XYZ file of C-alpha atoms in Angstrom:
711
model
C -136.942 30.817 -142.737
C -138.092 28.110 -140.320
C -139.200 28.792 -136.853
C -138.767 26.670 -133.790
C -141.809 25.698 -131.803
C -141.863 23.709 -128.495
C -140.964 20.628 -130.390
C -138.113 22.346 -132.172
C -136.752 23.412 -128.696
C -136.910 19.967 -127.315
C -135.017 18.560 -130.201
C -132.462 21.312 -129.872
C -132.181 20.730 -126.226
C -131.466 17.003 -126.795
C -128.833 17.936 -129.516
C -127.219 20.304 -126.988
C -127.134 17.653 -124.342
C -125.599 15.132 -126.745
C -122.975 17.639 -127.936
C -122.057 18.315 -124.277
C -121.539 14.626 -123.751
C -119.577 14.161 -126.843
C -117.280 17.060 -126.094
C -116.835 16.414 -122.432
C -113.176 15.522 -121.455
C -112.501 11.862 -120.928
C -112.689 10.949 -117.226
C -111.122 7.436 -117.687
C -107.378 7.485 -117.772
C -104.662 5.046 -117.240
C -104.124 6.331 -113.713
C -105.915 3.369 -112.125
C -109.175 4.114 -113.685
C -110.866 1.797 -116.271
C -110.613 2.973 -119.793
C -112.721 0.285 -121.308
C -112.760 1.691 -124.819
C -110.635 -0.188 -127.337
C -110.529 -2.136 -130.554
C -111.243 -5.881 -130.779
C -112.884 -5.950 -127.457
C -109.735 -6.870 -125.579
C -109.403 -6.571 -121.862
C -106.094 -5.643 -120.371
C -105.395 -9.206 -119.338
C -107.255 -12.468 -120.161
C -105.792 -15.699 -118.487
C -107.207 -17.666 -121.421
C -104.634 -15.778 -123.742
C -101.823 -17.654 -121.897
C -102.972 -20.996 -123.256
C -103.704 -19.463 -126.762
C -100.182 -17.993 -126.870
C -98.469 -21.138 -125.625
C -97.620 -22.497 -129.161
C -96.122 -19.214 -130.177
C -93.956 -19.175 -126.969
C -92.486 -22.549 -128.110
C -91.977 -21.245 -131.719
C -89.896 -18.427 -129.989
C -87.279 -20.911 -128.782
C -85.566 -20.663 -132.221
C -82.064 -19.291 -131.305
C -82.368 -16.759 -134.131
C -85.253 -15.229 -132.103
C -83.790 -15.715 -128.624
C -80.609 -13.932 -129.529
C -82.542 -10.645 -129.640
C -82.827 -10.686 -125.816
C -79.396 -11.001 -124.414
C -80.395 -12.067 -120.990
C -82.796 -14.770 -121.968
C -80.418 -15.965 -124.690
C -77.996 -16.819 -121.803
C -80.744 -18.693 -120.055
C -81.434 -20.589 -123.160
C -77.914 -21.548 -123.622
C -77.764 -22.643 -120.038
C -80.850 -24.768 -120.551
C -79.104 -26.448 -123.621
C -76.003 -27.186 -121.416
C -77.954 -28.536 -118.465
C -79.785 -30.770 -120.784
C -76.705 -32.150 -122.537
C -75.025 -32.812 -119.290
C -78.170 -34.565 -117.834
C -78.071 -37.005 -120.846
C -74.581 -38.109 -119.536
C -76.341 -39.413 -116.353
C -80.061 -40.194 -117.168
C -80.543 -41.256 -113.547
C -79.722 -37.838 -112.317
C -83.169 -36.504 -111.321
C -81.668 -33.289 -109.924
C -80.098 -32.365 -113.417
C -83.182 -33.215 -115.142
C -85.364 -31.198 -112.846
C -83.115 -28.139 -113.129
C -83.016 -28.468 -116.871
C -86.867 -28.666 -116.972
C -87.393 -25.550 -114.944
C -84.756 -23.599 -116.860
C -86.634 -24.468 -120.052
C -89.816 -23.422 -118.390
C -88.077 -20.012 -117.584
C -87.280 -19.468 -121.131
C -90.824 -20.484 -122.260
C -92.423 -18.311 -119.617
C -90.418 -15.303 -120.886
C -91.399 -16.021 -124.534
C -95.066 -16.524 -123.243
C -95.046 -12.872 -121.829
C -94.058 -11.487 -125.162
C -96.465 -13.964 -127.046
C -99.401 -12.870 -125.001
C -98.718 -9.172 -125.687
C -98.334 -9.843 -129.273
C -101.325 -12.044 -129.304
C -103.659 -9.327 -128.181
C -102.238 -7.269 -131.132
C -102.835 -9.881 -133.587
C -106.500 -10.138 -132.513
C -106.799 -6.435 -133.150
C -104.935 -6.887 -136.443
C -107.457 -9.600 -137.574
C -110.291 -7.162 -136.827
C -108.605 -4.502 -138.939
C -108.028 -6.924 -141.706
C -111.664 -7.558 -141.989
C -112.137 -3.752 -142.403
C -109.775 -4.020 -145.481
C -111.912 -4.289 -148.647
C -110.580 -4.806 -152.185
C -112.033 -1.882 -154.128
C -112.146 -0.657 -157.694
C -111.358 3.004 -157.898
C -112.932 5.260 -160.471
C -110.620 7.924 -161.575
C -111.905 11.419 -162.757
C -111.088 10.505 -166.287
C -113.704 7.765 -166.161
C -111.196 4.737 -166.074
C -111.461 2.054 -163.474
C -108.419 0.419 -161.706
C -108.063 -1.820 -158.637
C -107.389 0.284 -155.508
C -104.021 -1.543 -155.045
C -102.763 0.137 -158.154
C -103.498 3.678 -157.233
C -100.379 5.989 -157.167
C -99.776 9.200 -155.112
C -101.459 12.030 -156.819
C -104.279 10.092 -158.570
C -107.777 11.718 -158.515
C -110.539 9.420 -157.717
C -114.461 9.873 -157.567
C -116.488 8.458 -154.681
C -120.232 8.621 -154.363
C -122.809 7.514 -151.991
C -122.184 3.709 -151.097
C -118.569 3.698 -152.293
C -115.775 2.454 -150.247
C -112.817 4.908 -150.377
C -109.963 2.951 -152.070
C -107.117 4.780 -150.361
C -105.912 7.513 -147.936
C -106.223 11.063 -149.494
C -107.477 14.563 -149.315
C -110.902 15.683 -150.472
C -110.279 18.306 -153.244
C -113.765 18.805 -154.487
C -117.250 18.318 -152.792
C -118.451 17.536 -149.435
C -119.788 14.213 -148.080
C -120.888 12.157 -144.909
C -118.496 9.289 -144.389
C -118.781 6.286 -142.134
C -115.413 5.772 -140.338
C -116.511 2.960 -137.943
C -114.216 0.567 -139.532
C -111.289 2.779 -138.244
C -112.439 4.556 -135.125
C -115.082 2.124 -133.933
C -117.659 5.093 -133.826
C -120.796 4.579 -135.615
C -121.681 8.263 -136.043
C -120.976 9.556 -139.600
C -118.505 12.490 -140.014
C -118.476 15.228 -142.574
C -115.504 15.520 -144.960
C -115.082 18.448 -147.419
C -112.623 20.092 -149.517
C -110.468 22.932 -148.125
C -110.028 23.667 -144.359
C -108.909 21.071 -141.696
C -111.433 18.290 -142.276
C -110.436 17.142 -145.774
C -108.487 13.993 -144.987
C -110.116 10.558 -145.687
C -108.912 7.148 -144.872
C -109.047 3.994 -147.104
C -111.528 1.495 -146.093
C -114.145 4.020 -144.914
C -117.432 4.311 -146.635
C -119.096 7.422 -148.307
C -122.723 7.605 -147.020
C -123.943 10.616 -149.235
C -123.063 13.053 -151.962
C -120.053 12.944 -154.208
C -116.452 13.905 -153.442
C -113.157 13.816 -155.450
C -110.150 12.491 -153.546
C -106.528 13.075 -154.172
C -104.592 9.911 -153.182
C -101.694 10.721 -150.692
C -100.320 7.204 -149.817
C -98.950 4.312 -151.687
C -100.758 0.946 -151.696
C -99.748 -0.970 -148.691
C -98.903 2.145 -146.574
C -102.504 3.266 -145.749
C -103.538 3.860 -142.230
C -105.068 0.498 -141.808
C -101.937 -1.119 -143.023
C -99.823 0.793 -140.701
C -102.132 0.077 -137.838
C -102.036 -3.677 -138.581
C -98.099 -3.633 -138.760
C -98.111 -1.612 -135.413
C -100.556 -3.688 -133.426
C -98.727 -7.013 -134.612
C -95.482 -5.623 -133.414
C -93.881 -5.816 -136.870
C -93.280 -2.063 -136.874
C -92.185 -1.757 -133.227
C -88.693 -0.700 -132.681
C -86.932 -0.612 -129.476
C -86.870 2.854 -127.876
C -83.778 4.565 -126.668
C -84.551 3.819 -123.033
C -85.404 0.255 -123.799
C -82.005 -0.038 -125.672
C -80.156 1.460 -122.773
C -81.793 -0.798 -120.297
C -81.002 -3.819 -122.414
C -77.324 -2.832 -122.408
C -77.374 -2.451 -118.694
C -78.906 -5.953 -118.360
C -76.381 -7.393 -120.810
C -73.649 -5.866 -118.672
C -74.870 -7.250 -115.494
C -75.162 -10.651 -117.143
C -71.520 -10.515 -118.243
C -70.507 -9.564 -114.748
C -72.309 -12.415 -113.112
C -71.109 -14.878 -116.047
C -67.480 -13.900 -115.141
C -68.213 -14.359 -111.416
C -69.728 -17.788 -111.947
C -66.770 -18.814 -114.239
C -64.355 -18.050 -111.357
C -66.026 -20.303 -108.903
C -64.891 -23.715 -110.095
C -61.207 -22.990 -109.195
C -62.182 -21.668 -105.745
C -64.435 -24.851 -105.331
C -61.555 -27.216 -106.239
C -59.087 -25.422 -103.827
C -61.785 -25.702 -101.063
C -62.153 -29.389 -101.728
C -65.503 -29.430 -103.336
C -66.868 -29.957 -106.846
C -69.339 -27.651 -108.638
C -71.236 -29.423 -111.493
C -72.206 -27.515 -114.689
C -75.769 -27.851 -113.719
C -75.220 -26.070 -110.345
C -73.208 -23.345 -112.028
C -75.950 -22.784 -114.582
C -78.536 -22.689 -112.015
C -76.576 -20.113 -109.933
C -76.039 -17.941 -113.008
C -79.602 -17.984 -113.995
C -80.796 -17.028 -110.595
C -78.319 -14.159 -110.255
C -78.856 -12.386 -113.560
C -81.756 -10.100 -113.933
C -84.043 -12.715 -115.746
C -87.263 -11.249 -114.492
C -87.052 -7.868 -116.223
C -85.177 -9.539 -119.092
C -88.152 -11.771 -119.607
C -90.824 -8.905 -119.320
C -89.053 -5.913 -121.066
C -90.340 -6.680 -124.565
C -93.827 -7.350 -123.223
C -93.917 -4.012 -121.347
C -93.110 -2.129 -124.529
C -95.573 -3.979 -126.661
C -98.371 -3.455 -124.068
C -97.666 0.269 -123.901
C -98.142 0.647 -127.608
C -101.253 -1.652 -127.303
C -102.792 0.666 -124.621
C -102.498 3.595 -127.122
C -104.199 1.512 -129.868
C -107.042 0.600 -127.517
C -107.571 4.418 -127.241
C -107.529 4.756 -131.100
C -104.094 6.463 -131.106
C -101.680 5.420 -133.927
C -98.085 6.045 -132.745
C -95.593 6.211 -135.654
C -92.816 5.028 -133.220
C -92.086 3.707 -129.920
C -89.776 6.796 -129.306
C -92.976 8.973 -129.452
C -94.660 6.936 -126.709
C -91.623 7.037 -124.539
C -91.081 10.911 -125.211
C -94.706 11.389 -123.997
C -93.735 9.964 -120.670
C -90.961 12.631 -120.241
C -93.037 15.558 -121.557
C -92.686 18.705 -119.421
C -94.651 21.285 -121.524
C -98.051 20.556 -122.871
C -99.316 22.880 -125.694
C -103.132 22.752 -125.898
C -105.410 24.487 -128.338
C -108.191 26.480 -126.643
C -111.140 25.793 -128.950
C -112.282 22.250 -128.742
C -109.722 21.102 -126.339
C -110.053 23.393 -123.197
C -113.362 24.841 -124.281
C -116.352 23.404 -126.092
C -115.551 25.568 -129.141
C -118.846 27.489 -129.420
C -119.738 30.585 -127.271
C -122.712 29.976 -125.019
C -125.119 32.219 -123.245
C -124.047 32.526 -119.618
C -126.441 35.141 -118.197
C -128.758 37.899 -119.097
C -127.851 41.268 -117.597
C -130.594 43.897 -117.467
C -130.070 47.688 -117.686
C -131.571 49.811 -115.115
C -135.220 49.955 -115.220
C -135.793 46.324 -116.626
C -135.591 42.904 -115.218
C -133.709 39.707 -116.193
C -136.980 37.992 -117.125
C -137.662 40.662 -119.787
C -134.267 40.417 -121.165
C -134.614 36.584 -121.197
C -138.074 36.588 -122.891
C -136.866 39.061 -125.598
C -133.554 37.227 -126.150
C -135.378 33.892 -126.472
C -137.909 35.150 -128.979
C -135.258 36.782 -131.233
C -133.296 33.525 -131.148
C -135.923 30.923 -132.149
C -134.918 31.008 -135.687
C -131.120 31.300 -134.968
C -129.721 27.856 -135.737
C -126.206 28.805 -134.633
C -124.826 27.281 -131.410
C -124.992 30.679 -129.802
C -128.669 31.149 -130.697
C -129.403 27.551 -129.425
C -127.709 28.273 -126.120
C -129.719 31.379 -125.593
C -133.047 29.444 -126.119
C -131.824 26.771 -123.645
C -130.606 29.313 -120.973
C -133.955 31.131 -121.075
C -135.771 27.925 -120.635
C -133.662 26.436 -117.904
C -133.344 29.602 -115.862
C -136.632 31.157 -116.413
C -138.905 28.348 -117.542
C -139.738 30.048 -120.866
C -140.714 27.104 -122.986
C -144.007 27.314 -124.536
C -143.915 28.838 -128.077
C -146.719 27.445 -130.099
C -146.837 27.489 -133.901
C -149.925 29.726 -133.913
C -148.195 32.333 -131.796
C -145.296 32.498 -134.370
C -147.237 32.135 -137.673
C -147.231 35.841 -138.435
C -143.541 36.405 -137.269
C -141.312 38.078 -139.737
C -137.643 36.870 -138.978
C -134.745 39.162 -139.462
C -131.638 37.207 -140.405
C -128.171 38.057 -139.330
C -125.915 39.647 -141.906
C -122.406 40.812 -141.910
C -123.618 44.315 -142.802
C -126.266 44.764 -140.093
C -124.447 42.540 -137.461
C -128.021 42.063 -135.988
C -130.853 39.459 -135.977
C -134.355 39.380 -134.551
C -138.163 39.198 -135.248
C -141.119 41.452 -135.915
C -144.161 40.074 -134.261
C -147.646 41.668 -133.563
C -146.326 45.216 -133.694
C -143.294 44.468 -131.616
C -139.817 44.433 -132.948
C -136.954 42.610 -131.089
C -133.252 42.868 -132.075
C -130.122 41.318 -130.684
C -126.478 41.826 -132.093
C -123.363 43.682 -131.772
C -123.352 46.601 -129.383
C -122.708 49.292 -131.931
C -125.320 47.978 -134.358
C -128.141 47.601 -131.786
C -127.371 51.052 -130.255
C -127.554 52.575 -133.797
C -130.963 50.824 -134.437
C -132.446 52.068 -131.220
C -131.475 55.646 -131.907
C -132.818 55.244 -135.574
C -136.137 54.260 -134.044
C -136.124 57.429 -131.986
C -135.431 55.715 -128.746
C -132.864 56.261 -126.021
C -129.968 54.110 -124.761
C -129.794 53.382 -121.033
C -126.867 55.238 -119.409
C -125.380 52.056 -117.968
C -125.409 50.116 -121.387
C -121.690 50.828 -122.156
C -120.691 49.956 -118.668
C -122.314 46.568 -118.820
C -120.808 45.673 -122.230
C -117.374 46.836 -121.129
C -117.451 44.698 -117.992
C -118.449 41.514 -120.014
C -115.679 42.298 -122.666
C -112.986 42.840 -119.854
C -114.030 39.372 -118.402
C -113.294 37.716 -121.766
C -116.906 37.366 -122.756
C -118.868 38.631 -125.718
C -121.676 41.041 -125.153
C -124.884 40.982 -127.347
C -127.279 43.799 -126.829
C -131.072 43.051 -126.778
C -133.402 45.877 -127.721
C -137.103 46.092 -128.329
C -139.475 48.617 -130.035
C -143.150 48.444 -128.871
C -145.901 50.813 -127.614
C -143.518 52.216 -125.137
C -140.935 53.102 -127.815
C -137.434 51.740 -128.691
C -135.179 50.986 -125.832
C -132.174 48.612 -124.744
C -133.420 45.873 -122.420
C -130.146 44.396 -121.395
C -127.001 42.364 -122.561
C -126.570 38.801 -123.236
C -123.348 37.491 -121.771
C -121.825 34.835 -124.232
C -118.686 33.076 -123.121
C -116.394 30.304 -124.353
C -117.310 27.567 -121.919
C -114.537 25.633 -120.332
C -115.194 21.891 -120.410
C -116.031 20.199 -117.011
C -113.173 18.799 -115.100
C -110.473 20.524 -117.100
C -109.161 22.438 -114.059
C -108.841 19.311 -112.072
C -106.835 17.578 -114.968
C -104.518 20.577 -115.207
C -104.012 20.390 -111.502
C -103.145 16.662 -111.935
C -100.606 17.662 -114.690
C -99.162 20.337 -112.522
C -98.524 17.762 -109.698
C -96.820 15.590 -112.450
C -94.424 18.583 -113.077
C -95.970 19.275 -116.411
C -96.508 22.988 -117.454
C -99.560 23.717 -119.596
C -99.787 26.330 -122.133
C -103.054 27.302 -123.884
C -102.834 28.519 -127.472
C -105.488 30.589 -128.982
C -106.050 33.213 -131.717
C -108.215 35.234 -129.212
C -107.096 38.632 -128.037
C -105.050 38.661 -124.849
C -107.893 39.893 -122.650
C -110.197 36.988 -123.687
C -107.225 34.490 -123.509
C -106.347 35.589 -120.010
C -109.895 35.119 -118.822
C -110.223 31.560 -120.134
C -106.745 30.623 -118.963
C -107.567 31.752 -115.481
C -110.928 29.832 -115.477
C -109.389 26.742 -116.891
C -106.358 26.789 -114.560
C -103.599 26.555 -117.265
C -100.119 27.751 -116.287
C -99.664 30.132 -119.260
C -101.182 31.075 -122.554
C -100.145 32.350 -126.027
C -102.743 34.780 -127.451
C -103.256 35.825 -131.132
C -100.943 32.757 -131.966
C -99.667 32.505 -135.564
C -97.939 29.285 -136.879
C -94.530 31.178 -136.357
C -95.477 32.016 -132.725
C -96.182 28.237 -132.094
C -92.939 27.214 -133.567
C -90.904 29.834 -131.527
C -92.618 28.826 -128.381
C -91.765 25.183 -128.956
C -88.109 26.005 -129.628
C -87.902 28.265 -126.684
C -89.032 25.330 -124.345
C -86.802 22.825 -126.089
C -83.750 25.099 -125.768
C -84.480 24.930 -122.012
C -84.119 21.071 -122.046
C -87.775 20.506 -122.024
C -89.835 17.957 -124.052
C -92.873 19.504 -125.662
C -96.196 17.852 -126.681
C -98.972 19.504 -128.748
C -101.924 18.775 -130.931
C -102.861 20.119 -134.304
C -105.025 19.398 -137.401
C -104.366 21.970 -140.036
C -101.607 22.284 -142.608
C -100.429 25.462 -140.662
C -99.969 23.286 -137.601
C -97.540 20.881 -139.494
C -94.285 22.783 -138.773
C -95.042 22.882 -135.083
C -96.270 19.204 -134.980
C -92.822 18.314 -136.647
C -90.830 20.316 -134.123
C -92.630 19.088 -131.142
C -91.217 16.001 -129.430
C -94.745 14.510 -129.382
C -96.877 15.765 -132.178
C -100.430 14.330 -132.093
C -102.437 15.060 -135.285
C -106.101 14.739 -135.691
C -107.475 12.093 -138.006
C -109.867 14.681 -139.298
C -106.959 17.043 -140.165
C -104.922 17.491 -143.342
C -102.508 14.877 -144.565
C -99.715 17.459 -144.148
C -100.469 17.470 -140.331
C -100.683 13.669 -140.121
C -97.413 13.338 -141.803
C -95.726 15.888 -139.625
C -96.861 14.424 -136.350
C -95.571 11.338 -134.859
C -98.997 10.241 -133.483
C -102.458 10.278 -135.069
C -105.585 10.366 -132.935
C -108.182 8.582 -134.935
C -110.987 9.928 -132.673
C -109.730 13.482 -133.389
C -110.230 14.325 -129.778
C -107.558 16.958 -128.813
C -108.093 16.302 -125.027
C -106.602 12.893 -125.517
C -103.237 14.344 -125.447
C -103.479 14.422 -121.698
C -104.175 10.685 -121.753
C -101.302 10.085 -124.186
C -98.852 11.725 -121.628
C -100.316 9.531 -118.786
C -99.830 6.324 -120.982
C -96.368 7.250 -121.748
C -95.483 7.951 -117.944
C -97.175 4.655 -117.126
C -94.920 2.807 -119.634
C -91.728 4.302 -118.026
C -92.937 3.713 -114.537
C -93.891 0.072 -115.236
C -90.517 -0.483 -116.840
C -88.710 1.132 -113.890
C -90.814 -0.593 -111.239
C -90.242 -4.112 -112.634
C -86.554 -3.431 -113.075
C -86.303 -2.471 -109.398
C -88.282 -5.513 -108.454
C -86.086 -7.840 -110.491
C -82.698 -6.593 -109.267
C -84.104 -6.507 -105.624
C -85.309 -10.209 -105.748
C -81.873 -11.535 -106.803
C -80.662 -10.577 -103.325
C -82.658 -13.424 -101.654
C -81.136 -15.974 -104.075
C -77.692 -15.403 -102.593
C -78.933 -16.414 -99.206
C -80.358 -19.622 -100.819
C -77.563 -20.766 -103.241
C -74.274 -19.600 -101.788
C -74.732 -21.476 -98.491
C -75.931 -24.603 -100.302
C -72.776 -24.502 -102.466
C -70.083 -23.954 -99.757
C -71.620 -24.586 -96.367
C -70.273 -28.098 -96.357
C -66.660 -26.971 -96.614
C -67.157 -23.541 -94.897
C -69.603 -24.272 -92.044
C -69.676 -20.588 -91.174
C -71.525 -19.874 -94.289
C -74.482 -21.766 -92.813
C -75.315 -18.713 -90.951
C -76.357 -17.169 -94.269
C -79.055 -19.872 -94.624
C -81.535 -17.540 -92.751
C -84.444 -19.280 -94.526
C -83.276 -22.479 -92.968
C -83.778 -24.429 -96.270
C -83.888 -28.220 -95.905
C -80.916 -29.251 -98.043
C -78.516 -27.921 -100.693
C -80.392 -29.589 -103.532
C -83.720 -28.300 -102.298
C -82.201 -24.711 -101.887
C -80.984 -24.570 -105.389
C -84.099 -26.083 -106.968
C -86.315 -23.852 -104.885
C -84.552 -20.764 -106.115
C -84.690 -21.872 -109.770
C -88.540 -22.707 -109.551
C -89.145 -19.368 -107.864
C -87.177 -17.642 -110.656
C -89.423 -19.165 -113.251
C -92.765 -18.737 -111.552
C -92.026 -15.055 -110.721
C -92.049 -14.255 -114.459
C -95.434 -15.864 -115.150
C -96.843 -14.199 -112.045
C -95.749 -10.703 -113.308
C -97.226 -11.049 -116.825
C -100.617 -9.467 -115.911
C -98.692 -6.472 -114.319
C -96.423 -6.055 -117.296
C -99.485 -6.014 -119.683
C -101.778 -3.912 -117.512
C -99.079 -1.545 -116.373
C -98.207 -0.212 -112.984
C -101.008 1.999 -111.546
C -100.196 5.536 -112.365
C -100.697 8.402 -109.877
C -99.984 12.080 -110.589
C -97.284 12.712 -108.111
C -93.925 14.332 -108.235
C -90.796 12.498 -109.218
C -89.212 12.236 -105.789
C -92.528 10.876 -104.357
C -92.795 8.347 -107.181
C -89.211 7.217 -106.608
C -89.877 6.708 -102.967
C -92.985 4.877 -103.681
C -91.509 2.565 -106.234
C -88.454 1.778 -103.998
C -90.815 0.970 -101.214
C -93.330 -1.163 -103.031
C -91.209 -2.856 -105.657
C -87.691 -2.560 -104.080
C -88.680 -3.697 -100.687
C -91.450 -6.036 -102.139
C -88.798 -7.582 -104.573
C -86.553 -8.097 -101.509
C -89.045 -9.776 -99.419
C -91.138 -11.918 -101.931
C -88.278 -14.258 -102.773
C -87.607 -15.048 -99.160
C -91.125 -16.045 -98.745
C -91.576 -17.800 -101.986
C -88.346 -19.752 -101.910
C -89.046 -20.863 -98.329
C -92.635 -22.042 -99.326
C -91.289 -23.974 -102.337
C -88.579 -25.513 -100.150
C -91.275 -26.776 -97.706
C -93.246 -28.422 -100.522
C -90.073 -30.101 -101.913
C -89.165 -31.272 -98.506
C -92.170 -33.507 -98.644
C -90.965 -35.340 -101.697
C -88.626 -38.235 -100.699
C -85.137 -38.032 -101.719
C -85.159 -34.123 -101.980
C -85.519 -32.928 -98.380
């Protein structure tokens, strides 16, 4: 058995520090903080992308594409009509100008969608480069192209081979490079059995030999699905998006009918409304802004998930994440680091902490478990116990831990040190003829009641055998988790910790982490029952999982996030897959979902509010000549009827392109209650949408008034 000298300790300290960094919860979230990680190196908005996407925006002018957006299809028809009527009088500059800006309105709407899709296509190109045509070696020795593999085929992969398709490891263990999928350069271990058996096509085996059972058809691998997702080909409109489209279409029909009734009234009043003016009025009154940006908002929301290496199987899942009210989180690896760590050395009466620390460290130098390493690190950091030279340990006899003895330790220079379970160490001390301190049981009970694990440390030397003290091992809660749970609480989300620990330990961890509730000694049936109870109360539930036994609960949850390292059953059951296999990312997924809903709601509020100003621009321009009293509505004091109508149309087009960055980046999310969020959006986007057009239309009118023949 190997020993650890000073150099060994330094290496383990570095490893411990790296694992702490790797396991720490993500601090960057969509809530206004930069989450720079992502695929294909895309930022949230690149102005150059506007120019790159312009050709695609013109291609989308195809009526078969435009008809998918009812509002913008009406604008497209209006643009065609004004263009046709302008041809009747080629000298009518007003008609041609209105037509030009109406076409720009349609192009700008297409551009918003094209930019969102363009970012996805850039990511898809990166993913396509990761796809490699492979030759698969079956277990029977035959070789076939990877594209001809069927579900259930068994293939062999050795060091240097590219895995030909998605599947589960059924034999062996290997180190796998998944950087093509996750972007992480560090290799991962994949092995048969357990919850780390899934492998992804396109990744590379770095060492050893494994046998893989193929679980997907050619063309349906994770890379294929990610390509379809980021390109938008697999994106379906969500229920809320469909409902909003119906609302916008209804408003469009209402305004269409209203505009259709105006010509008879105008004729009765002794004036004439041209088709160009009627179309301009209709386009300015219908909710063109949100109609133009609605698709881009949905695509961008999915894109933000892909940037965080989360594959959503449907837009419904992203939307549901925004409405989640109960969050089920596994304790191990999500709320805690997953390995018990030494928290303190507690001496019995008659000894000191330093004595306990020295003995505990010495007995743990050959202990390669996370618990053993943490004991060495704590003794070094708290008491400066660092120097352990090779010569000092050359005659040491290391006692390995076994399930029978439930102890480990070292015999060195006539001194015996043991650490382990309370009953085992107490029995050893008594076998050596020593006595156990009276407060030993009291100390171990106190640690157990606090949810920790006590390890007794004992020694036999010239003074006899005796217990020195207790090592307090505890499941360490990740930094910042309490603050994040507090944020979720302000969002109205209830957090439930799920663990297989006993209720006493679970209660202690739950209180330290700050979760709202916990489910101890949880079985798959318990998880399913909890989800059903929450859903029966009208709540949407989100949870993470990676094992086959998690599959039923993942399928039942409204948002089921499966880990990429998990089994194929778990990934098929969930409606999202986290390629980084980071359970804490569920919190970010909820925030992304909420940001998507907030962005859609905010821009809808802005769009409807900014139509109000256009009434004050166009209505006086149409009828002030025959009804002078309407001139009082011209509160912007626009220079002429033609300028008023043209200013409103130009503003209507420009506001779309101005809001493209916001629709792609998303409205900044803050963890506040629903009523506060509503008040904020009504103030910022409702009032802002009301005021902005008055300012914008007036400024455009001032510029137009400088052009001869318009003002």
